[in-house]
């Protein structure tokens, strides 16, 4: 798989790069960002995959989250893909901010006209890791996943659907129970069709209820002044209830005064990188 380098900037002793490639899963050109810590010049490093939220590209995380210093310190490669296929010329893909372009929801669509391109779940769990492991100094056995909002949902389902694949998982303000919230219902009915039982395969709260893999330590930060929390889009209580019932260890931190923005993520990013480093560097 050929990669084209789009940009490369020295950062925190390593390099923040962006690449473009032709995606076999998404049938379009895709960009992803990769941070290579100084350690990657001499040895193989574990990889943290970051999944962004609605409307984001690969740029938001690398310019706003402040992850690079901590990634450099702990020797982590961080890979941040885009949030949907781009430029597929599907009718309706640019009509709303929470469906279509920039809103792939990390599912594999089964409905026309989305099913050919909108396969973000397979892209982030299969195609992208293979591409990263083939082109960068990674240890393929050591990977973790994190994300924000729609991407927090993505991170949680990737970990819960693939027991043992990811060493740890964390999320900022994740959409925890998409089958029960307006964002999820809109996206899932469009991508997956009217049969609600098919939606459950991509719902962290439902997946946690039947999880039986190796212990997974989950860290979730949620801003208490997040407008989407009060609008019942995120529903963390539903996930936490299931996790405590199933004895899945979750550290859930409700952070007073913080909203849904990157200012919130920037404030606690070091804690998340440290959480992943603990498991990735063990």
CSV table of N, CA and C in Angstrom, one decimal, residues 1-8 16-23 28-34 58-59 123 131-132 135-136:
chain,number,residue,atom,x,y,z
A,1,UNK,N,0.8,-1.2,0.0
A,1,UNK,CA,0.0,0.0,0.0
A,1,UNK,C,0.9,1.2,0.0
A,2,UNK,N,0.8,2.0,-1.0
A,2,UNK,CA,1.6,3.2,-1.1
A,2,UNK,C,1.1,4.4,-0.3
A,3,UNK,N,2.0,5.0,0.5
A,3,UNK,CA,1.7,6.2,1.3
A,3,UNK,C,2.3,7.4,0.6
A,4,UNK,N,1.6,8.5,0.6
A,4,UNK,CA,2.1,9.8,0.2
A,4,UNK,C,2.2,10.7,1.4
A,5,UNK,N,3.4,11.2,1.7
A,5,UNK,CA,3.5,12.1,2.8
A,5,UNK,C,3.0,13.5,2.4
A,6,UNK,N,2.1,14.0,3.2
A,6,UNK,CA,1.4,15.3,3.0
A,6,UNK,C,2.2,16.4,3.7
A,7,UNK,N,2.6,16.1,4.9
A,7,UNK,CA,3.3,17.1,5.8
A,7,UNK,C,4.2,16.4,6.8
A,8,UNK,N,5.2,17.1,7.3
A,8,UNK,CA,6.0,16.6,8.3
A,8,UNK,C,6.6,17.7,9.1
A,16,UNK,N,5.6,15.1,13.8
A,16,UNK,CA,4.1,15.0,13.5
A,16,UNK,C,4.0,15.0,12.0
A,17,UNK,N,3.4,13.9,11.5
A,17,UNK,CA,3.3,13.7,10.0
A,17,UNK,C,1.9,13.5,9.6
A,18,UNK,N,1.6,13.8,8.4
A,18,UNK,CA,0.3,13.4,7.8
A,18,UNK,C,0.5,12.7,6.5
A,19,UNK,N,-0.2,11.6,6.2
A,19,UNK,CA,0.0,10.8,5.0
A,19,UNK,C,-1.4,10.7,4.3
A,20,UNK,N,-1.3,10.4,3.0
A,20,UNK,CA,-2.5,10.1,2.3
A,20,UNK,C,-2.3,8.7,1.6
A,21,UNK,N,-3.4,8.0,1.5
A,21,UNK,CA,-3.3,6.7,0.8
A,21,UNK,C,-4.7,6.3,0.1
A,22,UNK,N,-4.7,5.4,-0.8
A,22,UNK,CA,-5.9,4.9,-1.3
A,22,UNK,C,-6.5,3.8,-0.5
A,23,UNK,N,-7.6,4.0,0.1
A,23,UNK,CA,-8.2,3.0,1.0
A,23,UNK,C,-9.0,1.9,0.3
A,28,UNK,N,-11.7,5.3,-1.5
A,28,UNK,CA,-11.4,6.7,-1.7
A,28,UNK,C,-10.0,7.0,-1.1
A,29,UNK,N,-9.5,8.2,-1.4
A,29,UNK,CA,-8.3,8.7,-0.8
A,29,UNK,C,-8.5,9.1,0.6
A,30,UNK,N,-7.7,8.6,1.5
A,30,UNK,CA,-7.8,9.0,3.0
A,30,UNK,C,-6.5,9.5,3.5
A,31,UNK,N,-6.7,10.5,4.4
A,31,UNK,CA,-5.5,11.0,5.2
A,31,UNK,C,-5.6,10.5,6.6
A,32,UNK,N,-4.4,10.3,7.1
A,32,UNK,CA,-4.3,10.1,8.6
A,32,UNK,C,-3.0,10.8,9.1
A,33,UNK,N,-3.1,11.1,10.4
A,33,UNK,CA,-1.9,11.7,11.0
A,33,UNK,C,-1.2,10.7,11.9
A,34,UNK,N,0.1,10.8,11.9
A,34,UNK,CA,0.9,9.9,12.8
A,34,UNK,C,2.0,10.7,13.5
A,58,UNK,N,-8.4,14.6,10.3
A,58,UNK,CA,-7.2,14.2,11.0
A,58,UNK,C,-6.5,15.4,11.7
A,59,UNK,N,-6.9,16.6,11.3
A,59,UNK,CA,-6.1,17.8,11.8
A,59,UNK,C,-6.5,18.2,13.2
A,123,UNK,N,-12.1,-0.1,8.5
A,123,UNK,CA,-11.0,0.7,8.2
A,123,UNK,C,-10.1,0.9,9.5
A,131,UNK,N,-1.7,-1.2,7.6
A,131,UNK,CA,-0.9,-0.1,6.9
A,131,UNK,C,0.1,0.5,7.8
A,132,UNK,N,-0.3,0.8,9.1
A,132,UNK,CA,0.7,1.4,10.0
A,132,UNK,C,1.8,0.4,10.3
A,135,UNK,N,4.4,0.1,7.6
A,135,UNK,CA,5.2,1.3,7.2
A,135,UNK,C,5.9,2.1,8.3
A,136,UNK,N,5.6,1.7,9.6
A,136,UNK,CA,6.2,2.4,10.7
A,136,UNK,C,6.8,1.5,11.7
